[in-house]
Amino acid sequence: MQNKTTKDYIQLHFIVLLLGFTAILGTLISVHSLSTVFFRTAIAAIGIYFVLKFRRVDLKINRSGAIKLLSTGFLISLHWFLFFFAAKISNVALCLAGFSTATLWTSIIEPITYKRKVRPHEVLLGLLVIGGLCMIFLSEVKHIWGLILGILAAMLSALFSVINSKLGKSYPSQVITFYEMTGAAITSLIPLLYTLKSGYLTIDQVIPHGWDWLWLAILSLVCTVYAFTVTVELLIKFSAFIFNLALNLEPVYGIIFAYLIFGEKEQMNLGFYAGTGVILVAILIYPILNKRFGK
């Protein structure tokens, strides 16, 4: 990993702040979650294409690289669908709480990918996160599916974070973003057309209208093109585990945003906040444990 500067850490937490707002935007957008993913990724792919053309960046890569990037786009589209759908069927807070398990998944996936030994303190922190989630689950059983889908979204997030930490060493971050957003748009368009044809969804549930376009523009250009490109750059400097550990602050930012915007709908009981507190403890003690046991 490259040496980290104060600017890198500030940038990392700013990206987490932006990502904490994505669940809010996904809830504000009135169309189906599958449609949200398609328009988000399609607008992002078009936006990054024109940026790269303006900067005269060569988008040509070999076939093997293109397949890897487009395939990763499929994982990203599935992750975002589960993420937005979880927020819609439960609430933003539960969705983000489930998403906090990204730390645990990364502690398992990253050692396998880089062929290094599993670090016991990383697994310990992952288990601590699970303990926090159990407290949340026991206090919010009625929202179980929102929590489960949030956990699955976290697993996919950990997987493509580790993949991008490797791809970022071979391709420019903006090129990675273009291909992965294109792959995500294609793989979300196919089931979207099928659901339209089968009658499962109607045109009104698929085509954005009114304020949806503004929320989609912010979601696509700010929270996707900008945030995703910077994320790929940061994954070259930070390990995927450290990145996903910082990402555990996303529920905190998201819950604060949700309460300010949606009010009482996002109020949770004491068990939820106690579980979230346990998750935050895992974030705070990581630097101490990593300094002592990480080498």
XYZ file of C-alpha atoms in Angstrom:
295
model
C 0.000 0.000 0.000
C 1.127 3.568 -0.686
C 1.915 6.036 2.112
C -1.211 7.777 3.373
C -1.460 11.521 3.998
C -3.897 13.552 6.095
C -5.576 14.577 2.834
C -6.161 10.892 1.991
C -7.909 10.281 5.332
C -10.045 13.411 4.942
C -10.958 12.349 1.415
C -11.799 8.848 2.649
C -14.277 10.137 5.236
C -15.779 12.650 2.803
C -16.516 9.772 0.429
C -18.110 7.831 3.300
C -20.232 10.910 4.038
C -21.419 10.988 0.413
C -22.130 7.272 0.421
C -24.159 7.719 3.594
C -26.482 9.928 1.560
C -27.111 7.360 -1.194
C -29.721 5.413 0.787
C -31.585 8.686 1.344
C -31.596 9.424 -2.387
C -32.658 5.856 -3.182
C -35.638 6.281 -0.852
C -36.579 9.694 -2.274
C -36.616 8.347 -5.845
C -40.132 7.029 -6.483
C -39.407 4.368 -9.144
C -38.624 0.693 -8.482
C -35.155 -0.114 -7.087
C -34.190 -1.957 -10.283
C -35.020 1.141 -12.323
C -33.042 3.319 -9.888
C -29.954 1.152 -10.404
C -30.291 1.256 -14.195
C -30.701 5.022 -14.474
C -28.027 5.646 -11.858
C -25.435 3.550 -13.678
C -26.481 4.608 -17.199
C -26.269 8.322 -16.357
C -22.963 7.707 -14.569
C -21.518 5.806 -17.550
C -22.558 8.560 -19.981
C -21.243 11.262 -17.654
C -17.839 9.661 -17.159
C -17.609 8.953 -20.916
C -17.867 12.648 -21.794
C -15.440 13.596 -19.015
C -12.872 11.136 -20.335
C -13.385 12.263 -23.924
C -12.932 15.895 -22.870
C -9.699 14.946 -21.111
C -8.685 12.837 -24.126
C -8.258 9.717 -22.016
C -7.951 6.540 -24.062
C -10.747 4.125 -23.137
C -9.325 1.200 -25.090
C -8.213 -1.755 -22.986
C -7.598 -5.402 -23.832
C -10.477 -7.870 -24.032
C -9.511 -9.677 -20.834
C -9.497 -6.401 -18.879
C -12.819 -5.318 -20.364
C -14.457 -8.618 -19.346
C -13.131 -8.296 -15.791
C -14.388 -4.718 -15.439
C -17.792 -5.363 -17.023
C -18.252 -8.461 -14.852
C -17.456 -6.444 -11.742
C -20.172 -4.071 -12.933
C -22.645 -6.938 -12.592
C -21.680 -7.364 -8.914
C -22.074 -3.623 -8.385
C -25.545 -3.530 -9.954
C -26.689 -6.444 -7.787
C -25.208 -4.776 -4.701
C -27.014 -1.490 -5.361
C -30.311 -3.222 -6.110
C -30.214 -5.091 -2.783
C -29.117 -1.911 -1.003
C -31.929 0.294 -2.348
C -34.551 -2.442 -2.074
C -33.603 -3.048 1.576
C -34.095 0.655 2.343
C -37.501 0.689 0.626
C -38.956 -2.413 2.327
C -37.726 -1.481 5.816
C -36.029 1.865 6.408
C -32.693 3.579 5.826
C -31.351 2.856 9.315
C -31.869 -0.936 9.136
C -30.476 -1.134 5.615
C -27.311 0.702 6.664
C -26.952 -1.364 9.833
C -26.905 -4.562 7.760
C -24.436 -2.942 5.395
C -21.963 -2.581 8.282
C -21.055 -6.278 7.959
C -18.803 -5.306 5.047
C -15.939 -5.335 7.558
C -16.488 -8.992 8.408
C -16.835 -10.040 4.782
C -13.663 -8.176 3.832
C -11.687 -9.816 6.660
C -12.527 -13.146 4.997
C -12.311 -12.240 1.285
C -9.170 -10.063 1.299
C -6.776 -12.723 2.737
C -8.038 -15.254 0.186
C -7.520 -12.801 -2.695
C -4.042 -11.671 -1.631
C -3.050 -15.125 -0.353
C -2.063 -13.869 3.079
C -2.871 -15.219 6.494
C -6.128 -14.245 8.104
C -5.466 -11.592 10.770
C -7.199 -12.675 13.984
C -7.838 -9.098 15.105
C -9.684 -8.356 11.834
C -11.898 -11.402 12.319
C -12.423 -10.352 15.945
C -13.614 -6.928 14.826
C -15.860 -8.557 12.255
C -17.399 -10.718 14.988
C -17.853 -7.608 17.115
C -19.817 -6.093 14.241
C -21.963 -9.238 14.125
C -22.610 -8.872 17.851
C -23.851 -5.351 17.226
C -26.059 -6.605 14.429
C -27.550 -9.283 16.674
C -28.555 -6.572 19.133
C -30.176 -4.660 16.269
C -31.908 -7.784 14.970
C -33.376 -8.704 18.359
C -34.793 -5.221 18.715
C -36.124 -4.916 15.151
C -37.415 -8.377 14.175
C -40.237 -6.878 12.118
C -37.644 -5.424 9.706
C -35.713 -8.691 9.287
C -35.726 -8.686 5.480
C -34.352 -5.169 5.278
C -31.494 -6.242 7.547
C -30.813 -9.471 5.623
C -30.724 -7.704 2.243
C -28.443 -5.052 3.741
C -26.073 -7.819 4.869
C -26.068 -9.395 1.387
C -25.376 -5.973 -0.121
C -22.434 -5.651 2.275
C -21.006 -8.996 1.160
C -21.081 -7.879 -2.477
C -19.565 -4.520 -1.514
C -16.663 -6.276 0.207
C -16.166 -8.504 -2.834
C -15.971 -5.759 -5.451
C -13.903 -3.536 -3.122
C -11.239 -6.233 -2.960
C -11.477 -6.768 -6.738
C -11.097 -3.030 -7.396
C -8.124 -2.781 -5.051
C -6.360 -5.143 -7.473
C -7.753 -3.691 -10.715
C -6.736 -0.189 -9.591
C -3.100 -1.203 -9.986
C -3.605 -2.014 -13.673
C -6.079 0.562 -14.986
C -6.809 4.288 -14.383
C -9.587 4.803 -11.836
C -11.841 6.734 -14.253
C -11.515 4.024 -16.903
C -12.481 1.426 -14.281
C -15.498 3.536 -13.336
C -16.647 3.841 -16.970
C -16.481 0.117 -17.708
C -17.989 -0.961 -14.407
C -20.862 1.517 -14.662
C -21.478 0.345 -18.238
C -21.498 -3.283 -17.088
C -23.858 -2.413 -14.229
C -26.227 -0.536 -16.578
C -26.374 -3.449 -19.023
C -26.928 -6.101 -16.353
C -29.693 -4.070 -14.683
C -31.392 -3.230 -18.000
C -31.944 -6.893 -18.925
C -34.094 -7.839 -15.882
C -35.771 -4.413 -16.036
C -37.000 -5.065 -19.589
C -38.091 -8.564 -18.582
C -40.173 -7.273 -15.655
C -41.802 -4.739 -17.975
C -42.593 -7.366 -20.591
C -43.960 -9.818 -18.006
C -46.166 -7.138 -16.463
C -44.481 -7.316 -13.040
C -43.646 -3.604 -13.334
C -45.515 -0.825 -15.109
C -44.081 2.108 -17.050
C -44.949 4.430 -14.155
C -42.809 2.281 -11.834
C -39.871 2.367 -14.245
C -39.687 5.840 -15.818
C -38.547 8.588 -13.401
C -40.629 11.750 -13.208
C -40.537 15.129 -11.483
C -37.982 15.381 -8.689
C -36.711 11.875 -9.480
C -34.458 13.310 -12.190
C -32.756 15.709 -9.781
C -32.167 12.980 -7.195
C -30.877 10.656 -9.932
C -28.503 13.352 -11.219
C -27.022 13.842 -7.742
C -26.909 10.086 -7.145
C -25.278 9.394 -10.525
C -22.810 12.253 -10.914
C -21.838 13.127 -7.338
C -22.389 9.913 -5.368
C -21.321 7.621 -8.214
C -18.975 9.157 -10.813
C -17.074 11.310 -8.324
C -17.325 9.043 -5.273
C -16.673 5.800 -7.141
C -13.648 7.195 -9.024
C -12.075 8.526 -5.832
C -12.885 5.233 -4.078
C -10.864 3.280 -6.654
C -7.954 5.683 -6.114
C -8.206 5.301 -2.333
C -8.249 1.502 -2.596
C -4.734 1.730 -4.038
C -3.584 3.534 -0.881
C -5.758 1.809 1.732
C -6.457 -1.888 2.108
C -10.010 -2.952 1.302
C -10.426 -3.865 4.984
C -9.494 -0.375 6.220
C -11.754 1.188 3.589
C -14.723 -0.961 4.566
C -14.027 -0.360 8.256
C -14.286 3.384 7.636
C -17.396 2.642 5.593
C -19.008 1.453 8.822
C -19.488 5.143 9.590
C -21.923 5.236 6.667
C -24.822 4.088 8.892
C -24.075 6.902 11.339
C -24.133 9.577 8.641
C -27.082 7.927 6.910
C -29.149 7.629 10.100
C -28.529 11.292 10.924
C -29.527 12.349 7.388
C -32.586 10.052 7.481
C -33.799 11.406 10.800
C -33.403 15.004 9.613
C -35.273 14.292 6.355
C -37.833 11.606 7.247
C -38.327 12.367 10.941
C -40.216 9.874 13.118
C -40.203 7.170 10.451
C -36.500 6.656 11.174
C -36.748 6.634 14.969
C -35.470 3.333 16.373
C -35.492 1.760 19.839
C -32.630 1.547 22.341
C -31.438 -1.872 21.108
C -30.777 -0.460 17.661
C -28.619 2.373 18.946
C -26.766 0.060 21.358
C -25.943 -2.276 18.451
C -24.824 0.630 16.304
C -22.611 1.762 19.192
C -20.914 -1.662 19.271
C -20.210 -1.355 15.551
C -18.627 2.059 16.116
C -16.398 0.606 18.856
C -15.016 -1.812 16.249
C -14.058 1.164 14.069
C -12.397 3.067 16.898
C -10.255 0.212 18.227
C -9.046 -1.025 14.840
C -6.018 1.344 14.595
C -4.880 0.242 18.077
C -5.178 -3.485 17.301
C -3.676 -3.124 13.849
C -0.644 -1.260 15.202
C -0.017 -4.037 17.698
C -0.920 -7.139 15.686
C -1.133 -6.051 12.031
C 2.441 -6.700 10.949
